[in-house]
PDB file of C-alpha atoms in Angstrom:
ATOM      1  CA  THR F   1     -18.299  46.015  56.832  1.00 90.00           C
ATOM      2  CA  ILE F   2     -16.333  44.287  59.522  1.00 95.00           C
ATOM      3  CA  LYS F   3     -15.960  46.528  63.174  1.00 96.00           C
ATOM      4  CA  PHE F   4     -14.754  44.695  65.795  1.00 97.00           C
ATOM      5  CA  VAL F   5     -16.662  45.145  68.916  1.00 97.00           C
ATOM      6  CA  PRO F   6     -16.068  44.888  72.899  1.00 97.00           C
ATOM      7  CA  CYS F   7     -17.051  42.322  74.643  1.00 94.00           C
ATOM      8  CA  GLU F   8     -15.814  39.346  76.912  1.00 90.00           C
ATOM      9  CA  CYS F   9     -15.233  36.584  74.689  1.00 90.00           C
ATOM     10  CA  GLU F  10     -14.302  33.436  75.486  1.00 89.00           C
ATOM     11  CA  THR F  11     -13.801  32.259  72.401  1.00 91.00           C
ATOM     12  CA  PHE F  12     -13.208  33.893  68.196  1.00 95.00           C
ATOM     13  CA  THR F  13     -17.201  35.282  68.350  1.00 95.00           C
ATOM     14  CA  ILE F  14     -18.775  36.119  64.529  1.00 96.00           C
ATOM     15  CA  GLU F  15     -21.694  37.372  64.650  1.00 95.00           C
ATOM     16  CA  GLY F  16     -23.501  38.422  61.147  1.00 92.00           C
ATOM     17  CA  CYS F  17     -22.444  35.506  59.160  1.00 88.00           C
ATOM     18  CA  GLU F  18     -25.464  33.030  60.857  1.00 83.00           C
ATOM     19  CA  GLY F  19     -25.974  29.557  58.992  1.00 81.00           C
ATOM     20  CA  VAL F  20     -21.940  29.060  57.928  1.00 85.00           C
ATOM     21  CA  PRO F  21     -20.449  26.886  60.257  1.00 89.00           C
ATOM     22  CA  LEU F  22     -17.052  29.021  62.013  1.00 91.00           C
ATOM     23  CA  GLU F  23     -14.904  26.424  60.601  1.00 92.00           C
ATOM     24  CA  SER F  24     -16.006  27.564  56.949  1.00 91.00           C
ATOM     25  CA  ASN F  25     -15.645  30.820  57.279  1.00 94.00           C
ATOM     26  CA  THR F  26     -13.630  32.888  55.420  1.00 95.00           C
ATOM     27  CA  ILE F  27     -12.761  35.183  57.915  1.00 97.00           C
ATOM     28  CA  TYR F  28     -12.157  32.501  60.470  1.00 97.00           C
ATOM     29  CA  LYS F  29      -9.634  30.768  58.157  1.00 97.00           C
ATOM     30  CA  ALA F  30      -8.284  34.573  58.228  1.00 97.00           C
ATOM     31  CA  TYR F  31      -8.273  34.232  62.066  1.00 97.00           C
ATOM     32  CA  LYS F  32      -6.005  30.969  61.416  1.00 96.00           C
ATOM     33  CA  ALA F  33      -4.611  31.688  59.073  1.00 96.00           C
ATOM     34  CA  LEU F  34      -2.501  35.234  60.549  1.00 96.00           C
ATOM     35  CA  ASN F  35      -2.231  33.748  64.124  1.00 94.00           C
ATOM     36  CA  ASP F  36      -0.096  30.795  62.954  1.00 94.00           C
ATOM     37  CA  HIS F  37       1.847  32.494  60.160  1.00 94.00           C
ATOM     38  CA  THR F  38       2.269  35.476  63.348  1.00 92.00           C
ATOM     39  CA  GLY F  39       2.745  33.803  66.543  1.00 90.00           C
ATOM     40  CA  ASP F  40       1.632  37.042  68.156  1.00 87.00           C
ATOM     41  CA  LEU F  41       0.110  36.873  71.140  1.00 91.00           C
ATOM     42  CA  ASP F  42      -1.739  40.338  71.052  1.00 92.00           C
ATOM     43  CA  ILE F  43      -4.226  38.593  67.997  1.00 94.00           C
ATOM     44  CA  LEU F  44      -4.882  35.672  70.770  1.00 92.00           C
ATOM     45  CA  ASN F  45      -5.795  38.931  73.378  1.00 94.00           C
ATOM     46  CA  PHE F  46      -7.293  41.113  71.065  1.00 96.00           C
ATOM     47  CA  PHE F  47     -10.498  38.420  70.028  1.00 96.00           C
ATOM     48  CA  TYR F  48     -11.000  37.496  73.784  1.00 94.00           C
ATOM     49  CA  ALA F  49     -11.598  41.524  73.875  1.00 96.00           C
ATOM     50  CA  HIS F  50     -13.080  41.804  70.897  1.00 97.00           C
ATOM     51  CA  LYS F  51     -15.646  40.023  68.688  1.00 97.00           C
ATOM     52  CA  VAL F  52     -16.181  40.421  65.013  1.00 97.00           C
ATOM     53  CA  VAL F  53     -19.592  42.300  63.521  1.00 97.00           C
ATOM     54  CA  VAL F  54     -19.977  42.000  60.342  1.00 96.00           C
ATOM     55  CA  THR F  55     -22.621  43.571  57.548  1.00 93.00           C
ATOM     56  CA  LYS F  56     -23.140  41.364  54.841  1.00 89.00           C
ATOM     57  CA  ARG F  57     -24.367  43.479  51.811  1.00 88.00           C
ATOM     58  CA  ILE F  58     -23.270  41.392  48.736  1.00 89.00           C
ATOM     59  CA  PRO F  59     -24.915  37.879  48.230  1.00 88.00           C
ATOM     60  CA  SER F  60     -23.283  34.406  49.497  1.00 88.00           C
ATOM     61  CA  GLN F  61     -23.154  32.157  46.389  1.00 91.00           C
ATOM     62  CA  ALA F  62     -22.789  34.907  43.211  1.00 95.00           C
ATOM     63  CA  GLY F  63     -20.213  35.326  41.829  1.00 95.00           C
ATOM     64  CA  LEU F  64     -19.069  38.593  43.538  1.00 95.00           C
ATOM     65  CA  GLY F  65     -16.116  37.221  45.315  1.00 93.00           C
ATOM     66  CA  GLY F  66     -18.122  37.800  49.169  1.00 92.00           C
ATOM     67  CA  GLY F  67     -16.607  36.080  51.293  1.00 91.00           C
ATOM     68  CA  SER F  68     -13.022  37.030  50.220  1.00 94.00           C
ATOM     69  CA  SER F  69     -13.409  40.249  50.658  1.00 95.00           C
ATOM     70  CA  ASP F  70     -14.287  39.960  54.191  1.00 95.00           C
ATOM     71  CA  ALA F  71     -11.592  37.850  55.055  1.00 96.00           C
ATOM     72  CA  ALA F  72      -9.360  39.826  53.186  1.00 97.00           C
ATOM     73  CA  ALA F  73     -10.826  43.383  54.963  1.00 96.00           C
ATOM     74  CA  PHE F  74      -9.893  41.135  58.357  1.00 98.00           C
ATOM     75  CA  MET F  75      -6.422  41.211  57.555  1.00 98.00           C
ATOM     76  CA  LEU F  76      -6.079  43.561  56.850  1.00 97.00           C
ATOM     77  CA  LEU F  77      -7.694  45.358  59.898  1.00 97.00           C
ATOM     78  CA  VAL F  78      -6.084  43.447  62.106  1.00 97.00           C
ATOM     79  CA  LYS F  79      -2.488  44.128  60.429  1.00 96.00           C
ATOM     80  CA  GLU F  80      -3.526  47.524  61.522  1.00 96.00           C
ATOM     81  CA  VAL F  81      -5.392  47.256  64.919  1.00 96.00           C
ATOM     82  CA  CYS F  82      -2.615  44.837  66.079  1.00 95.00           C
ATOM     83  CA  ASN F  83       0.503  46.368  64.874  1.00 94.00           C
ATOM     84  CA  LEU F  84       1.518  43.280  62.706  1.00 94.00           C
ATOM     85  CA  MET F  85       5.121  43.516  61.246  1.00 93.00           C
ATOM     86  CA  ILE F  86       3.810  42.347  57.867  1.00 94.00           C
ATOM     87  CA  SER F  87       3.802  42.759  54.901  1.00 95.00           C
ATOM     88  CA  THR F  88       1.376  43.182  51.853  1.00 94.00           C
ATOM     89  CA  GLU F  89       3.632  41.577  49.927  1.00 95.00           C
ATOM     90  CA  GLU F  90       3.822  38.851  52.555  1.00 96.00           C
ATOM     91  CA  LEU F  91      -0.234  39.493  53.055  1.00 96.00           C
ATOM     92  CA  ALA F  92      -1.179  38.613  50.357  1.00 96.00           C
ATOM     93  CA  LYS F  93       0.400  35.344  49.495  1.00 95.00           C
ATOM     94  CA  LEU F  94      -1.009  34.511  53.633  1.00 96.00           C
ATOM     95  CA  GLY F  95      -4.351  35.546  51.379  1.00 96.00           C
ATOM     96  CA  SER F  96      -3.990  32.944  49.110  1.00 95.00           C
ATOM     97  CA  THR F  97      -3.246  29.976  50.880  1.00 94.00           C
ATOM     98  CA  ILE F  98      -7.318  31.013  52.007  1.00 94.00           C
ATOM     99  CA  GLY F  99      -8.652  31.621  48.815  1.00 92.00           C
ATOM    100  CA  ALA F 100      -7.278  32.066  45.412  1.00 91.00           C
ATOM    101  CA  ASP F 101      -9.102  35.980  44.617  1.00 93.00           C
ATOM    102  CA  LEU F 102      -7.710  37.000  48.732  1.00 97.00           C
ATOM    103  CA  PRO F 103      -4.749  38.379  47.161  1.00 97.00           C
ATOM    104  CA  PHE F 104      -6.605  40.550  44.850  1.00 97.00           C
ATOM    105  CA  PHE F 105      -8.740  42.123  47.237  1.00 97.00           C
ATOM    106  CA  ILE F 106      -5.810  42.643  49.795  1.00 98.00           C
ATOM    107  CA  TYR F 107      -3.564  44.315  46.812  1.00 97.00           C
ATOM    108  CA  ASN F 108      -6.944  46.570  46.429  1.00 95.00           C
ATOM    109  CA  TYR F 109      -6.336  47.770  43.504  1.00 96.00           C
ATOM    110  CA  PRO F 110      -9.182  49.496  41.623  1.00 95.00           C
ATOM    111  CA  SER F 111      -8.529  46.939  38.431  1.00 96.00           C
ATOM    112  CA  ALA F 112      -6.175  44.334  37.764  1.00 97.00           C
ATOM    113  CA  ASN F 113      -4.300  41.009  35.745  1.00 95.00           C
ATOM    114  CA  VAL F 114      -4.314  38.147  38.297  1.00 93.00           C
ATOM    115  CA  SER F 115      -2.708  34.766  37.818  1.00 88.00           C
ATOM    116  CA  GLY F 116      -1.015  31.875  38.504  1.00 86.00           C
ATOM    117  CA  PHE F 117      -3.521  30.421  41.327  1.00 86.00           C
ATOM    118  CA  GLY F 118      -3.941  34.667  42.078  1.00 90.00           C
ATOM    119  CA  GLU F 119      -0.971  35.047  43.602  1.00 90.00           C
ATOM    120  CA  LYS F 120       0.211  37.452  41.010  1.00 93.00           C
ATOM    121  CA  VAL F 121      -1.534  40.489  40.695  1.00 96.00           C
ATOM    122  CA  GLU F 122      -0.622  43.362  38.448  1.00 96.00           C
ATOM    123  CA  PRO F 123      -2.746  46.934  38.453  1.00 97.00           C
ATOM    124  CA  PHE F 124      -3.976  47.836  35.046  1.00 97.00           C
ATOM    125  CA  ASP F 125      -4.720  51.213  34.610  1.00 96.00           C
ATOM    126  CA  GLU F 126      -8.350  51.469  33.224  1.00 96.00           C
ATOM    127  CA  ALA F 127     -11.572  53.467  33.687  1.00 94.00           C
ATOM    128  CA  PRO F 128     -14.109  52.718  35.914  1.00 93.00           C
ATOM    129  CA  LEU F 129     -17.193  50.604  34.753  1.00 94.00           C
ATOM    130  CA  ALA F 130     -20.432  51.273  34.970  1.00 96.00           C
ATOM    131  CA  LEU F 131     -22.489  47.777  34.952  1.00 96.00           C
ATOM    132  CA  GLU F 132     -25.990  46.532  35.597  1.00 97.00           C
ATOM    133  CA  LEU F 133     -26.185  43.100  37.602  1.00 97.00           C
ATOM    134  CA  TYR F 134     -29.047  40.846  37.612  1.00 96.00           C
ATOM    135  CA  THR F 135     -28.201  38.201  41.009  1.00 96.00           C
ATOM    136  CA  PRO F 136     -31.315  35.002  40.927  1.00 96.00           C
ATOM    137  CA  ASN F 137     -32.714  33.299  43.721  1.00 94.00           C
ATOM    138  CA  MET F 138     -29.952  31.060  43.814  1.00 95.00           C
ATOM    139  CA  GLY F 139     -26.627  30.020  44.658  1.00 95.00           C
ATOM    140  CA  CYS F 140     -23.578  28.330  43.084  1.00 96.00           C
ATOM    141  CA  ASP F 141     -21.223  26.710  45.649  1.00 94.00           C
ATOM    142  CA  THR F 142     -17.682  28.108  44.699  1.00 92.00           C
ATOM    143  CA  THR F 143     -16.189  24.575  45.792  1.00 92.00           C
ATOM    144  CA  VAL F 144     -18.928  22.680  43.640  1.00 97.00           C
ATOM    145  CA  VAL F 145     -18.042  24.649  40.193  1.00 97.00           C
ATOM    146  CA  TYR F 146     -14.870  24.227  40.946  1.00 94.00           C
ATOM    147  CA  LYS F 147     -14.438  20.547  40.775  1.00 96.00           C
ATOM    148  CA  THR F 148     -16.979  20.527  37.832  1.00 97.00           C
ATOM    149  CA  PHE F 149     -14.295  22.836  35.870  1.00 95.00           C
ATOM    150  CA  LYS F 150     -11.140  20.658  37.083  1.00 94.00           C
ATOM    151  CA  LYS F 151     -13.435  17.043  36.118  1.00 94.00           C
ATOM    152  CA  GLU F 152     -14.793  18.020  33.224  1.00 92.00           C
ATOM    153  CA  LEU F 153     -13.458  21.261  31.481  1.00 90.00           C
ATOM    154  CA  LEU F 154      -9.564  21.678  32.291  1.00 85.00           C
ATOM    155  CA  LYS F 155      -8.659  19.222  30.353  1.00 83.00           C
ATOM    156  CA  ASN F 156      -9.619  21.361  27.318  1.00 78.00           C
ATOM    157  CA  ILE F 157      -8.158  24.939  28.819  1.00 74.00           C
ATOM    158  CA  THR F 158      -5.146  26.304  26.992  1.00 68.00           C
ATOM    159  CA  VAL F 159      -3.351  29.400  27.708  1.00 62.00           C
ATOM    160  CA  CYS F 160      -2.384  29.938  24.330  1.00 58.00           C
ATOM    161  CA  SER F 161      -6.541  30.967  24.212  1.00 65.00           C
ATOM    162  CA  PHE F 162      -6.151  34.215  26.283  1.00 70.00           C
ATOM    163  CA  LEU F 163      -3.145  35.466  25.193  1.00 75.00           C
ATOM    164  CA  GLY F 164      -3.043  39.302  24.878  1.00 84.00           C
ATOM    165  CA  TRP F 165      -6.252  39.807  26.896  1.00 87.00           C
ATOM    166  CA  ASP F 166      -4.004  41.754  29.469  1.00 89.00           C
ATOM    167  CA  ASN F 167      -3.593  44.661  27.255  1.00 93.00           C
ATOM    168  CA  ILE F 168      -6.797  44.866  27.069  1.00 94.00           C
ATOM    169  CA  ASN F 169      -9.648  47.116  29.097  1.00 96.00           C
ATOM    170  CA  SER F 170     -12.648  45.487  30.551  1.00 96.00           C
ATOM    171  CA  LYS F 171     -14.791  47.378  28.623  1.00 96.00           C
ATOM    172  CA  THR F 172     -13.548  46.819  25.012  1.00 96.00           C
ATOM    173  CA  LEU F 173     -13.276  42.955  25.813  1.00 94.00           C
ATOM    174  CA  LEU F 174     -16.309  43.270  26.401  1.00 95.00           C
ATOM    175  CA  GLU F 175     -18.258  45.014  23.694  1.00 95.00           C
ATOM    176  CA  MET F 176     -16.213  42.199  21.479  1.00 92.00           C
ATOM    177  CA  ILE F 177     -16.762  39.384  22.603  1.00 91.00           C
ATOM    178  CA  SER F 178     -20.566  37.879  22.483  1.00 91.00           C
ATOM    179  CA  ASP F 179     -20.295  34.349  24.543  1.00 92.00           C
ATOM    180  CA  PRO F 180     -20.051  34.304  27.773  1.00 94.00           C
ATOM    181  CA  ILE F 181     -18.599  31.278  28.327  1.00 92.00           C
ATOM    182  CA  THR F 182     -15.424  32.558  26.118  1.00 90.00           C
ATOM    183  CA  LEU F 183     -15.035  35.328  28.535  1.00 92.00           C
ATOM    184  CA  ASN F 184     -15.153  33.300  31.357  1.00 93.00           C
ATOM    185  CA  ASP F 185     -14.378  29.506  31.034  1.00 90.00           C
ATOM    186  CA  LEU F 186     -16.547  28.495  35.263  1.00 95.00           C
ATOM    187  CA  TYR F 187     -19.724  29.064  33.001  1.00 96.00           C
ATOM    188  CA  ALA F 188     -19.754  26.536  31.515  1.00 95.00           C
ATOM    189  CA  ALA F 189     -18.742  24.151  34.769  1.00 96.00           C
ATOM    190  CA  ALA F 190     -21.297  26.442  36.842  1.00 98.00           C
ATOM    191  CA  LEU F 191     -23.850  25.231  33.255  1.00 97.00           C
ATOM    192  CA  LEU F 192     -23.226  21.148  33.817  1.00 97.00           C
ATOM    193  CA  ALA F 193     -23.789  21.818  37.465  1.00 98.00           C
ATOM    194  CA  TYR F 194     -26.630  23.384  38.115  1.00 98.00           C
ATOM    195  CA  PRO F 195     -27.868  23.384  34.984  1.00 97.00           C
ATOM    196  CA  GLU F 196     -31.125  25.585  35.696  1.00 97.00           C
ATOM    197  CA  LEU F 197     -29.032  28.477  34.715  1.00 96.00           C
ATOM    198  CA  LYS F 198     -29.622  27.826  31.554  1.00 95.00           C
ATOM    199  CA  THR F 199     -33.320  29.016  32.028  1.00 95.00           C
ATOM    200  CA  ILE F 200     -32.080  32.150  33.591  1.00 94.00           C
ATOM    201  CA  ALA F 201     -29.541  33.536  31.521  1.00 94.00           C
ATOM    202  CA  LYS F 202     -30.703  36.175  29.384  1.00 91.00           C
ATOM    203  CA  GLU F 203     -28.696  37.569  25.860  1.00 92.00           C
ATOM    204  CA  GLY F 204     -25.795  39.892  26.324  1.00 94.00           C
ATOM    205  CA  TRP F 205     -25.747  38.975  29.896  1.00 97.00           C
ATOM    206  CA  PHE F 206     -22.294  37.556  31.590  1.00 97.00           C
ATOM    207  CA  PHE F 207     -21.584  35.121  34.475  1.00 98.00           C
ATOM    208  CA  SER F 208     -19.718  36.576  37.064  1.00 97.00           C
ATOM    209  CA  GLY F 209     -17.513  34.081  38.797  1.00 95.00           C
ATOM    210  CA  SER F 210     -18.257  30.687  39.796  1.00 95.00           C
ATOM    211  CA  GLY F 211     -21.678  32.185  39.783  1.00 94.00           C
ATOM    212  CA  SER F 212     -24.963  33.121  40.025  1.00 97.00           C
ATOM    213  CA  THR F 213     -24.599  36.444  39.746  1.00 97.00           C
ATOM    214  CA  PHE F 214     -24.960  38.336  36.343  1.00 98.00           C
ATOM    215  CA  PHE F 215     -23.788  41.137  34.658  1.00 97.00           C
ATOM    216  CA  ARG F 216     -23.449  43.798  31.373  1.00 97.00           C
ATOM    217  CA  LEU F 217     -22.264  47.128  30.491  1.00 96.00           C
ATOM    218  CA  LYS F 218     -25.104  49.782  31.902  1.00 94.00           C
ATOM    219  CA  ARG F 219     -27.147  50.757  28.957  1.00 88.00           C
TER     220      ARG F 219
END
């Protein structure tokens, strides 16, 4: 969760993200993007009088969108408290400059098909899934996984491999696909970057995002 707490701040201040350099923090990047895009002095003045307090519940480097959802929640909250005249579409486009999955969290659909570089988000009507999660005691750096994918695997990907998936609900996909790499090609990149994942992987479990969390339908 994210809260804005009154304080006398000489600069933009975040609490609850210890160990992450300010310039690398997705919330700070969102602040900079909003500030630069709108030029609204209300944003500057607000954060001279308030600090950002983050209560982390999603593990870092777990492939669960923790950093991106934090940044998206921050942008939506700033839009509200500072009365920014910016549409959700414009906010999502701005968010995409920070991370490919920010638009998904900004639109806040229960389920969606996402394409392009993450900027095309279309709501998808399906029942919520009951899932089991397993996050090992290791993390996967998103940048490392994506760089590995681009260098080693991108040339082998064809769009035809995924035609029709946007019309199939998630439960059916999980039931009809047994190979976790078929469902998530980032898993192959993560295995190259972090070979120790091979000793952690379990039969019947799938890989979430760039890792390191595994998941399956709840039994």
